[in-house]
Short mmCIF file of C-alpha atoms and ligand atoms in Angstrom, two decimals:
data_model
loop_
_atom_site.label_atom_id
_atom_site.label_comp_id
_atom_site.label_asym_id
_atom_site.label_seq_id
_atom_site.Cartn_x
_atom_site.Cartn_y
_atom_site.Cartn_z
CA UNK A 1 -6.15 -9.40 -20.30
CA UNK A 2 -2.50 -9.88 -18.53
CA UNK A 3 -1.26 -12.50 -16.46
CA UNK A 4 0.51 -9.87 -13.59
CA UNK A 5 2.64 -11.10 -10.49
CA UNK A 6 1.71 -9.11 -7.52
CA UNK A 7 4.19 -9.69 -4.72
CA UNK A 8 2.63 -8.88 -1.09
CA UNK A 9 -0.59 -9.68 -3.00
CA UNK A 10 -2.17 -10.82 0.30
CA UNK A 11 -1.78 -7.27 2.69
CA UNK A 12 -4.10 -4.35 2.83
CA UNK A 13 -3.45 -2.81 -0.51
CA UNK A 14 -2.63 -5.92 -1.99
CA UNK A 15 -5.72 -7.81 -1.16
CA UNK A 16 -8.09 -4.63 -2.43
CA UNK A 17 -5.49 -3.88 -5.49
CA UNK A 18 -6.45 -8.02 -6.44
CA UNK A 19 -10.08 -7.77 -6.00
CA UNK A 20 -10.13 -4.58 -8.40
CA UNK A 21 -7.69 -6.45 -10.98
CA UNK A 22 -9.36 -9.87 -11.23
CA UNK A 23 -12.40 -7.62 -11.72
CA UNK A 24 -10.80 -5.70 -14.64
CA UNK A 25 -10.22 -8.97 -16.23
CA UNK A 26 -6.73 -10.23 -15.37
CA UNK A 27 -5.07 -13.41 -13.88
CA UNK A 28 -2.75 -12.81 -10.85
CA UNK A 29 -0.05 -14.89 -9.49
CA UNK A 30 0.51 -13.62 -5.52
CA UNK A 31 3.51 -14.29 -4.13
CA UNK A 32 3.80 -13.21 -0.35
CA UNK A 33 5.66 -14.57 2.52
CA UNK A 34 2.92 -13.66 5.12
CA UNK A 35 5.23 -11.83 7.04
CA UNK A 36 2.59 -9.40 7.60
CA UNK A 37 -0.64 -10.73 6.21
CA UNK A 38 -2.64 -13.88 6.37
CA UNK A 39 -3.50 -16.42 3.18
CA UNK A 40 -7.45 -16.07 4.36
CA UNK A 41 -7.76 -12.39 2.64
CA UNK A 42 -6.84 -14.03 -0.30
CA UNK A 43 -9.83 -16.52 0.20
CA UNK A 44 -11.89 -13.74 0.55
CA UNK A 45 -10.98 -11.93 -2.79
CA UNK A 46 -11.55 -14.93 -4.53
CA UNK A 47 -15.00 -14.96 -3.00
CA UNK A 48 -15.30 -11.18 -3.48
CA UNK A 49 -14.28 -11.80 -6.92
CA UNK A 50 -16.78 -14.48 -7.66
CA UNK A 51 -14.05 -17.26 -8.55
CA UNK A 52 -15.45 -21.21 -8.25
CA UNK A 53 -12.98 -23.74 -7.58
CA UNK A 54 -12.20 -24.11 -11.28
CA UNK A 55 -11.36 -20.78 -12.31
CA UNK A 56 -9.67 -19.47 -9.00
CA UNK A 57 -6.94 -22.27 -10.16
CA UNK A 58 -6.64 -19.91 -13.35
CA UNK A 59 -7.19 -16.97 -12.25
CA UNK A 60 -5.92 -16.07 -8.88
CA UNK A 61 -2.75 -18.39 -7.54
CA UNK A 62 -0.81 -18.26 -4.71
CA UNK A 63 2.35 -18.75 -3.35
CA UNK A 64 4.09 -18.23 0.09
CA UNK A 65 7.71 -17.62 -0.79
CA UNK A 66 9.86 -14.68 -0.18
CA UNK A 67 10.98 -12.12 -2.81
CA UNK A 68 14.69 -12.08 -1.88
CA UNK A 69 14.33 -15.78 -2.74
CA UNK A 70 15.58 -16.02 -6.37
CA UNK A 71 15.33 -19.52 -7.09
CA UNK A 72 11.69 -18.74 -6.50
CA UNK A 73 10.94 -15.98 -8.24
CA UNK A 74 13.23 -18.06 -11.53
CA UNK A 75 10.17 -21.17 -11.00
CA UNK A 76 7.44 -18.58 -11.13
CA UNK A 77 8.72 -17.14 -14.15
CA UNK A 78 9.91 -20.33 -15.70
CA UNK A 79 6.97 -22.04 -15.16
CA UNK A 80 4.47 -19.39 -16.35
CA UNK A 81 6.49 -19.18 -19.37
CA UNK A 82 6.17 -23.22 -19.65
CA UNK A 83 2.75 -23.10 -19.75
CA UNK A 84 2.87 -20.47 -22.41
CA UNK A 85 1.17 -17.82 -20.09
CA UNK A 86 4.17 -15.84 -19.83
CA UNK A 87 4.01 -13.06 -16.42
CA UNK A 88 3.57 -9.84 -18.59
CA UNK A 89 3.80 -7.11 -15.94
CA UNK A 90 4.22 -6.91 -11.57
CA UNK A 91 3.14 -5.04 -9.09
CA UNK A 92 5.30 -5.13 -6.67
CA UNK A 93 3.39 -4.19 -2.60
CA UNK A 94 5.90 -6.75 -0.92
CA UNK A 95 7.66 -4.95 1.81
CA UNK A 96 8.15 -3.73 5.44
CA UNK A 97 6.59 -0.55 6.23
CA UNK A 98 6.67 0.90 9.80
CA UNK A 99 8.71 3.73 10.34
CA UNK A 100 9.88 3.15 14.34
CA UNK A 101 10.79 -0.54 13.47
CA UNK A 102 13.03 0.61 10.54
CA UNK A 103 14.81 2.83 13.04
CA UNK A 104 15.51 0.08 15.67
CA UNK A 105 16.36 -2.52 12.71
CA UNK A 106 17.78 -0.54 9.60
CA UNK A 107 19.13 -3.91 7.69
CA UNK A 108 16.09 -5.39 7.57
CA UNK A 109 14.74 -2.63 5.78
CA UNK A 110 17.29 -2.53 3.31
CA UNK A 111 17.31 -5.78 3.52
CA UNK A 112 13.49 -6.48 2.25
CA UNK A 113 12.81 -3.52 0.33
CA UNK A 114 15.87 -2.46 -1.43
CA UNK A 115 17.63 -5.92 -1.72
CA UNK A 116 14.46 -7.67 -2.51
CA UNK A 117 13.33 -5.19 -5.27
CA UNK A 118 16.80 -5.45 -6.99
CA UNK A 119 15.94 -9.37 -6.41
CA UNK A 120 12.78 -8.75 -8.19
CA UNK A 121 14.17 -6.72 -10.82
CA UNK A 122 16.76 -8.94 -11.94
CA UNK A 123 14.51 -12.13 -12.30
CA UNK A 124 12.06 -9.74 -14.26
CA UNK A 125 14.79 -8.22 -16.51
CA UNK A 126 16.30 -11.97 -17.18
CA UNK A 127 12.59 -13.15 -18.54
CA UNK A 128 12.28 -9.56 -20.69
CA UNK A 129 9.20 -8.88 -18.38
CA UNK A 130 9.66 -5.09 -17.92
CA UNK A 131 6.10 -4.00 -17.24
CA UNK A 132 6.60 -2.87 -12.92
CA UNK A 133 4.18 -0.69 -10.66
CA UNK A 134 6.27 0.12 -7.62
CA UNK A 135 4.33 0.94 -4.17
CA UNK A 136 6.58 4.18 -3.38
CA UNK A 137 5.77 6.42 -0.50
CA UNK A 138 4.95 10.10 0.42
CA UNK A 139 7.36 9.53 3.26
CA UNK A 140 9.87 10.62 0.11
CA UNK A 141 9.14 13.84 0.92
CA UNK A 142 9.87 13.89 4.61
CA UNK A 143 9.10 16.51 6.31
CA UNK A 144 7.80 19.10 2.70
CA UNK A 145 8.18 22.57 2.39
CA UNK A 146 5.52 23.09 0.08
CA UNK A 147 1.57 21.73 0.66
CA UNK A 148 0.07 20.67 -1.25
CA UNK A 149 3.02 18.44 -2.40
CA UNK A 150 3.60 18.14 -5.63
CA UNK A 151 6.11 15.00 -7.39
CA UNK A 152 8.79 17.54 -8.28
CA UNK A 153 9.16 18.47 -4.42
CA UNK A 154 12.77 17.34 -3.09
CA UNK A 155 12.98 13.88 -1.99
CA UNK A 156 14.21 14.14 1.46
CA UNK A 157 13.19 11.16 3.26
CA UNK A 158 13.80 11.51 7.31
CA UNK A 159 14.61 7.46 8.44
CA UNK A 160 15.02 4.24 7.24
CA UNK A 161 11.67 3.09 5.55
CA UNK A 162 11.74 6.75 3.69
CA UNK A 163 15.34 5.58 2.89
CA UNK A 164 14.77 2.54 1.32
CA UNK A 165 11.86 3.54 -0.96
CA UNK A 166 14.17 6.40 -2.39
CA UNK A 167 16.79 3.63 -3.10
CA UNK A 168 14.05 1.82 -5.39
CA UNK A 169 13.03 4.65 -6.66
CA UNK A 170 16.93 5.58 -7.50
CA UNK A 171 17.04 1.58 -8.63
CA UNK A 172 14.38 2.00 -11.18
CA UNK A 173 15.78 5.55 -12.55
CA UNK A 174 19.12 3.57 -13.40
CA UNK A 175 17.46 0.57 -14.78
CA UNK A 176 15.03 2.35 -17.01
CA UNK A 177 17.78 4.38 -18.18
CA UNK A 178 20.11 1.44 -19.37
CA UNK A 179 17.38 0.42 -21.48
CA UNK A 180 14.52 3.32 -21.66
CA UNK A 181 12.58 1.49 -25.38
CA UNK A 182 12.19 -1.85 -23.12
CA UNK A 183 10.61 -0.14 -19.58
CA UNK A 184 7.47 0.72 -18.55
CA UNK A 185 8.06 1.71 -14.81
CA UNK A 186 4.95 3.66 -12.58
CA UNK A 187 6.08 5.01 -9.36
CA UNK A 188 2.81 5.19 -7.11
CA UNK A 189 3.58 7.52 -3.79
CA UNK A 190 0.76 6.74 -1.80
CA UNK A 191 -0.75 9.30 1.22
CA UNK A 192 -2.13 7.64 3.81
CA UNK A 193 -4.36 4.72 2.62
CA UNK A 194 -7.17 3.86 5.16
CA UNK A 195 -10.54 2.20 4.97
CA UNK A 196 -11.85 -1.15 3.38
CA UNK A 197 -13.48 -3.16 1.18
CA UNK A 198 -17.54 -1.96 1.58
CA UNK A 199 -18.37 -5.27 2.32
CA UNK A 200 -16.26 -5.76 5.49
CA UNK A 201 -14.67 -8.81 4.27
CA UNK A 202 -11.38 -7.53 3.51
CA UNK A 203 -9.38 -4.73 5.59
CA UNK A 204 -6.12 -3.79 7.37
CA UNK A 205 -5.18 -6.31 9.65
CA UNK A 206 -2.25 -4.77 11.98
CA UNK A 207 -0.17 -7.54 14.15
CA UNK A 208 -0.31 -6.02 17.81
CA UNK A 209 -0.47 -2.22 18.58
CA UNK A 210 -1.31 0.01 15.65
CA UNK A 211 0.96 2.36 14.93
CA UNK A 212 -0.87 4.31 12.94
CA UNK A 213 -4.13 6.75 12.95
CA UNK A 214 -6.71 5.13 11.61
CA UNK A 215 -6.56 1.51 12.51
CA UNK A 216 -5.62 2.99 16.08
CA UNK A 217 -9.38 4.81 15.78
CA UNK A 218 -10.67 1.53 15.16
CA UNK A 219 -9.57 -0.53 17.81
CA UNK A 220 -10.54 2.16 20.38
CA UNK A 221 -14.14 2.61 18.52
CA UNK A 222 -14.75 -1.75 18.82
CA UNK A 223 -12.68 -1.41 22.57
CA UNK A 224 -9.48 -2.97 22.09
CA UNK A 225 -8.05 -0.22 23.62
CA UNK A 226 -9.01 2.14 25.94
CA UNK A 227 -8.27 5.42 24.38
CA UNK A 228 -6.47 7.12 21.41
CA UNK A 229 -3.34 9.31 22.27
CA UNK A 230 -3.77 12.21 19.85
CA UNK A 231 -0.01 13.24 19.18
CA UNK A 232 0.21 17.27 19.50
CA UNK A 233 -2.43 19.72 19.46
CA UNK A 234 -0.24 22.66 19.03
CA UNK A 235 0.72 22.16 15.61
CA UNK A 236 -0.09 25.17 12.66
CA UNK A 237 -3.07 23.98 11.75
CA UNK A 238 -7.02 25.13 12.32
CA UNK A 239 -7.62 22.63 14.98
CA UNK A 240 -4.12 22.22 16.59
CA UNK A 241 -3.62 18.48 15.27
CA UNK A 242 -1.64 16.69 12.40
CA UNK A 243 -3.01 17.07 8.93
CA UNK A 244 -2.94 13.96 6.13
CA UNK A 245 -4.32 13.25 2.94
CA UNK A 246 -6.28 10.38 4.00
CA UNK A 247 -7.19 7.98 0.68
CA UNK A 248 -10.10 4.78 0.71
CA UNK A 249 -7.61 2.15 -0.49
CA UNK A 250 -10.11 1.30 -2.84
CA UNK A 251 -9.65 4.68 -4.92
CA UNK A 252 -6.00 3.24 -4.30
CA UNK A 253 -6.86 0.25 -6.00
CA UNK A 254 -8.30 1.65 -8.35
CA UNK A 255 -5.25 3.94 -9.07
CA UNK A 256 -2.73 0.55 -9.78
CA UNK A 257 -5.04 -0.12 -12.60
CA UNK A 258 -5.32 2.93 -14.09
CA UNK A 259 -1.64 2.91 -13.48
CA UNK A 260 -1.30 -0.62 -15.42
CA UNK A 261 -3.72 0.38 -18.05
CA UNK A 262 -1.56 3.70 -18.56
CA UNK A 263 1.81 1.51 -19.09
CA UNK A 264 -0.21 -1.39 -21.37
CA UNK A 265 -0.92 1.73 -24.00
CA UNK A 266 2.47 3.03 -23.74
CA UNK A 267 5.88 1.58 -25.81
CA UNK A 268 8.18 2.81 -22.64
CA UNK A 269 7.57 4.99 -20.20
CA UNK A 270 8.73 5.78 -16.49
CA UNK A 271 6.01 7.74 -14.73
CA UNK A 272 5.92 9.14 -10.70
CA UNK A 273 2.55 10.20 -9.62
CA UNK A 274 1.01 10.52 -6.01
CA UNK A 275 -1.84 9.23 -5.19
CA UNK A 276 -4.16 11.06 -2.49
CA UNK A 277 -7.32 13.34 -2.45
CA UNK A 278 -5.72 16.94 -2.30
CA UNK A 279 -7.87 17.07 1.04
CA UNK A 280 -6.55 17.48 4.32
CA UNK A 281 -8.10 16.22 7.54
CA UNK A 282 -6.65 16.61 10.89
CA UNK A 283 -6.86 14.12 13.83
CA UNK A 284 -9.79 15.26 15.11
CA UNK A 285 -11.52 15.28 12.04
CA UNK A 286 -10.84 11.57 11.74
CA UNK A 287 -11.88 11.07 15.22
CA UNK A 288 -15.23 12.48 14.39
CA UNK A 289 -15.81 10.96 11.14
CA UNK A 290 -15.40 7.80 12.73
CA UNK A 291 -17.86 8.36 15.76
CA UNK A 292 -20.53 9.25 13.36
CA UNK A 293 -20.08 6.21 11.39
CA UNK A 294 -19.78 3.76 14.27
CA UNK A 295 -22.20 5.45 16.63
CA UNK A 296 -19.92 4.73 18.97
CA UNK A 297 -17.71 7.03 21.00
CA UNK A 298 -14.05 8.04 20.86
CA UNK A 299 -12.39 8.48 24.12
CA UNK A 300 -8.71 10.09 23.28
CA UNK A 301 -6.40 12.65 25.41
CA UNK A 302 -4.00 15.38 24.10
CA UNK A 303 -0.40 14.58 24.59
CA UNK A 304 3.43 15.57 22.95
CA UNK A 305 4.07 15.45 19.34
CA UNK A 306 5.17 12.08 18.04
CA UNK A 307 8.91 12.66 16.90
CA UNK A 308 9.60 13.41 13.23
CA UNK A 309 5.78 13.90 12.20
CA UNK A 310 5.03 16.60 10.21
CA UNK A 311 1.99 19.43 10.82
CA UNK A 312 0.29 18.71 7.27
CA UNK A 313 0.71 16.64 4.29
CA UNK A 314 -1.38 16.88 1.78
CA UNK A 315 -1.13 16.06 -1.83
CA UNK A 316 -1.23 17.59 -5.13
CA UNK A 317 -2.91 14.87 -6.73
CA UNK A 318 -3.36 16.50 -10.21
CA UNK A 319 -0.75 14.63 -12.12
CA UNK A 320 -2.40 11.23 -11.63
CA UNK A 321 -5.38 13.38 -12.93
CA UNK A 322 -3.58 14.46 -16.16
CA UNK A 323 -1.75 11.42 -16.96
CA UNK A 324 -3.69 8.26 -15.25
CA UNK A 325 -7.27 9.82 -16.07
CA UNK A 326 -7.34 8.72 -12.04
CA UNK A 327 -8.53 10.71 -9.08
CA UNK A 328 -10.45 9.92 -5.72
CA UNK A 329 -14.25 9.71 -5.66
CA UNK A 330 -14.74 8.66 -1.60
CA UNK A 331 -14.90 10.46 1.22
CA UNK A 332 -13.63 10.68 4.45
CA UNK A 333 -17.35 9.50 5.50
CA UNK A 334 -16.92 6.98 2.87
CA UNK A 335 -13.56 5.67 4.53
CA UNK A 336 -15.01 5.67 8.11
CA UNK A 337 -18.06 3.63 7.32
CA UNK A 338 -16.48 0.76 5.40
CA UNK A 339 -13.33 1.09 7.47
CA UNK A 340 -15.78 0.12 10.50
CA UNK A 341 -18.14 -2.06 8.66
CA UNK A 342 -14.75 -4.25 8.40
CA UNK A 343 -13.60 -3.94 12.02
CA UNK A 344 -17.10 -4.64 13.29
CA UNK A 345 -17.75 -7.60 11.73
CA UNK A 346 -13.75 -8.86 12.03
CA UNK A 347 -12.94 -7.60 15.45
CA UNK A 348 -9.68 -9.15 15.55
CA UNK A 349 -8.58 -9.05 11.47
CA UNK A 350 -8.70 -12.75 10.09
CA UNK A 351 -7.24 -14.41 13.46
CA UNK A 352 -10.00 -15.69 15.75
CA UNK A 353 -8.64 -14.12 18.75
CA UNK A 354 -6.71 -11.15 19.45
CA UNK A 355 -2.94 -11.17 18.29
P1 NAD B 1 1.19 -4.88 4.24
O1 NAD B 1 2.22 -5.16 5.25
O2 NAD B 1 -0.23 -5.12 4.58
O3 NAD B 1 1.52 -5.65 2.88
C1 NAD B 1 2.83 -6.01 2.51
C2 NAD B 1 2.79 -7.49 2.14
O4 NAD B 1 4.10 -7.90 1.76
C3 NAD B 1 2.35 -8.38 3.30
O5 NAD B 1 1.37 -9.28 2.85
C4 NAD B 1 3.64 -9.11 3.71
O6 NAD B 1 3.38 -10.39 4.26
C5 NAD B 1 4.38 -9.15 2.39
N1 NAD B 1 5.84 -9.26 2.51
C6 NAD B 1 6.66 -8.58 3.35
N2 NAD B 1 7.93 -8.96 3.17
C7 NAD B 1 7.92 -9.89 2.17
C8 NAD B 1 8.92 -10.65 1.52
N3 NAD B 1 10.22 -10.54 1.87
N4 NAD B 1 8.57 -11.52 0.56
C9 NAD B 1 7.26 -11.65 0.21
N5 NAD B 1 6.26 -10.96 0.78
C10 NAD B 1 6.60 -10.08 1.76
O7 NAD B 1 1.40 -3.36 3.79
P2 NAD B 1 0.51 -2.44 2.85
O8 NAD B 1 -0.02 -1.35 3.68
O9 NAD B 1 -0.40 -3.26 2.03
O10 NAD B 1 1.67 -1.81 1.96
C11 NAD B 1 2.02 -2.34 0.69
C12 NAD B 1 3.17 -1.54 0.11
O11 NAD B 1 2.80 -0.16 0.06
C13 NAD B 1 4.45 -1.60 0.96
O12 NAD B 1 5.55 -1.65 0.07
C14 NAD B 1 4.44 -0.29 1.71
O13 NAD B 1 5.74 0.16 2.02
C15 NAD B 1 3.78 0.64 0.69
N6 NAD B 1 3.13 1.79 1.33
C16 NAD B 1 2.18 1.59 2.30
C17 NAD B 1 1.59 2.67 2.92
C18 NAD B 1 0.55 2.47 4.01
O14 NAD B 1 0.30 3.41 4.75
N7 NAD B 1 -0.07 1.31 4.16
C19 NAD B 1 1.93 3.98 2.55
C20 NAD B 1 2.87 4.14 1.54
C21 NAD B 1 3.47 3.04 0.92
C1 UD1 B 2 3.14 7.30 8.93
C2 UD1 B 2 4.63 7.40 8.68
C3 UD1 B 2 4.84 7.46 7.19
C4 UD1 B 2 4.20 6.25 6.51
C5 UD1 B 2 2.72 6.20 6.88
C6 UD1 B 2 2.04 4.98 6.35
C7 UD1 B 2 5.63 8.45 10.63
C8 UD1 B 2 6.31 9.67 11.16
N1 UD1 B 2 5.18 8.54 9.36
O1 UD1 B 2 2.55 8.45 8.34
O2 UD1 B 2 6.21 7.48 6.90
O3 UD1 B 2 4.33 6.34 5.10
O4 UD1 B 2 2.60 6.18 8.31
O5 UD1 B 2 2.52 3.82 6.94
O6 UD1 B 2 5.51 7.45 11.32
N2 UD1 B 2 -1.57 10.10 15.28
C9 UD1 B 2 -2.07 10.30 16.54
N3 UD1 B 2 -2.20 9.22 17.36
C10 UD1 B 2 -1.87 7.94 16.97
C11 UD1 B 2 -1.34 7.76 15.67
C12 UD1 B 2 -1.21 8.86 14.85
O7 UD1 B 2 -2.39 11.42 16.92
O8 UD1 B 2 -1.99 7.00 17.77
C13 UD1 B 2 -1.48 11.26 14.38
C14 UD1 B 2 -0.08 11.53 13.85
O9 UD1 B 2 0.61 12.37 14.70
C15 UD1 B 2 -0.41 12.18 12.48
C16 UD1 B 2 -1.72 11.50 12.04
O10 UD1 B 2 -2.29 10.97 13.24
O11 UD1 B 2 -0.68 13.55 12.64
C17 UD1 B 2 -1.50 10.37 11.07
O12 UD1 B 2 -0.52 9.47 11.60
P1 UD1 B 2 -0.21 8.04 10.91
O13 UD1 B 2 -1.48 7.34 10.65
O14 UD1 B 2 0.81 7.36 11.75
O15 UD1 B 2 0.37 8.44 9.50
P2 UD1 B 2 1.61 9.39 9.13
O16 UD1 B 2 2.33 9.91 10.29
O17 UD1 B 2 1.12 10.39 8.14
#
């Protein structure tokens, strides 16, 4: 089994993408800055996971430091090697994510996510660790002519965060081809990852208003807030409302180690999959899902379309099939009950009180 880094180890992928690794076997170094995320969900893997005090020193470490910091990332490396566990391969989740903050503050996204990746990069490169799983985006594809989408669609992203995951992905394309019998590179595009851990004890913990769907659904379902704001119901679609590929970020987990267990068997290899169902759900289908797994009710009024959303994105998730042996296996009533089996029993995420 590997040792593996996992940078932003401790957010909502992260935490679920450790749980399923430590599970598979492997030892995981987290390194995370908090920025966005809170050292108790990595408390709670290690429980998930079973770990006593003895072998959570072994098995699951972490560290708050921040990946543009390279002195840092040269210790981690260093000392792994020291102690003649070397850091085999990364995954790399660390990053800023929100779409209308990237558009108010455009440096800091390039800042974290392209400047930090190269950061990453170079410190792997330097220690011949060339083993990387890269947490891409289906915001690539802005707004897509073709659904579903499939990987060869044009990358087109439409603002800043889109931006800077195109630049990694440009990064790694140039890197892997300086040196393509040395790299194993997976580009993961992700849909829309939603839900939780089915115990409740590990979730998506957003700091203040949610910007997005489902944790939005949520907060109105355990009333934090008052009512959801469904944006546009005029869109081409059979209900009016925005359609996405919604996927239980515990098939996503489970994609990163199919993902890792694809690049262990191969010499080299630089692969670009998406990850989603293939199944579209609109707004309201969310909104309904969610009502029958809470039992609770939904209040939400019709108003403008948010700008640059597209109607429907959905995608073609057959590749990961193919080559990762990897496809979803929960539904959308799947994602709604754990999703609220993790807000109802952590009302406010990991703080005590509300952010
Ligand atoms: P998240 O914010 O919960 O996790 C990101 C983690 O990275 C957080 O723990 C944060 O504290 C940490 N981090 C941020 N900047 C850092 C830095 N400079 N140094 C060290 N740690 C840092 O987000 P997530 O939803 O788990 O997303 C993980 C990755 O997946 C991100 O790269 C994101 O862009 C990508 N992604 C997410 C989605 C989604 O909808 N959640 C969709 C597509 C792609
Ligand atoms: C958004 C980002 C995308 C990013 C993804 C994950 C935009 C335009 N896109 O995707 O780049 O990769 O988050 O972080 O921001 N909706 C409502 N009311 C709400 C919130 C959302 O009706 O309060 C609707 C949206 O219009 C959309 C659907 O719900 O139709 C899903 O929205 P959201 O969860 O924000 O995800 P995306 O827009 O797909």
């Amino acid at each position: 089994m590997a040792r593996l880094l996992i940078t932003g180890g401790a957010g909502f992928i992260g935490s679920h993408t450790c749980l399923v690794l430590l599970e598979a076997g492997h030892n995981l170094l987290v390194l995370d800055d908090f920025s966005n995320s809170s050292p108790i969900a990595i408390d709670k893997v290690s429980e998930l996971a079973g770990l006593d005090a003895s072998s959570a020193s072994e098995r699951l470490q972490l560290h708050r430091g921040d990946i543009r910091n390279q002195d840092h990332l040269e210790r981690l490396f260093t000392s792994a090697k020291e102690q003649g566990r070397p850091i085999e391969g990364v995954i790399h989740f660390a990053g800023l994510k929100a779409v209308g903050e990237s558009v108010r503050e455009p440096l800091r996204y390039w800042d974290v996510n392209v400047c930090g990746s190269w950061s990453l990069l170079k410190t792997m490169d330097a220690h011949g660790c060339r083993t990387l799983v890269f947490s891409s985006s289906a915001t690539l594809y802005g707004l897509p002519d073709l659904v579903p989408i499939p990987e060869s669609a044009p990358v087109q992203p439409i603002n800043p965060y889109g931006h800077s995951k195109a630049a990694v992905e440009r990064l790694l394309a140039d890197v892997f081809a300086s040196a393509p019998d040395a790299w194993r590179i997976a580009n993961l595009r992700y849909f829309n990852p939603v839900g939780a851990h089915p115990s409740g004890r590990i979730g998506e913990d957003p700091l203040g208003i949610p910007n997005n769907l489902f944790p939005f659904v949520s907060q109105v379902a355990i009333g934090r807030r008052p009512r959801l704001q469904v944006f546009g119901s005029d869109w081409p679609t059979p209900d009016g409302t925005g359609v996405r590929d919604y996927i239980h970020v515990m098939d996503l987990a489970e994609g990163h180690r199919a993902a890792l267990d694809y690049l262990f068997a191969e010499d080299s290899q630089k692969i670009t999959v998406n990850l989603g169902s293939g199944i579209g759900a609109s707004v309201l289908d969310v909104v309904k899902a969610f009502q029958a797994a809470s039992c609770r009710s939904i209040p939400y009024e019709l108003v403008a379309r948010r700008a640059g959303d597209a109607a429907i994105t959905v995608a073609d998730p057959s590749l990961a099939a193919q080559r990762l042996g990897w496809r979803t296996r929960r539904s959308l009533a799947d994602i709604c009950l754990d999703g609220w089996a993790w807000q109802s029993a952590n009302p406010n995420g990991y703080r005590k009180k509300e952010a």
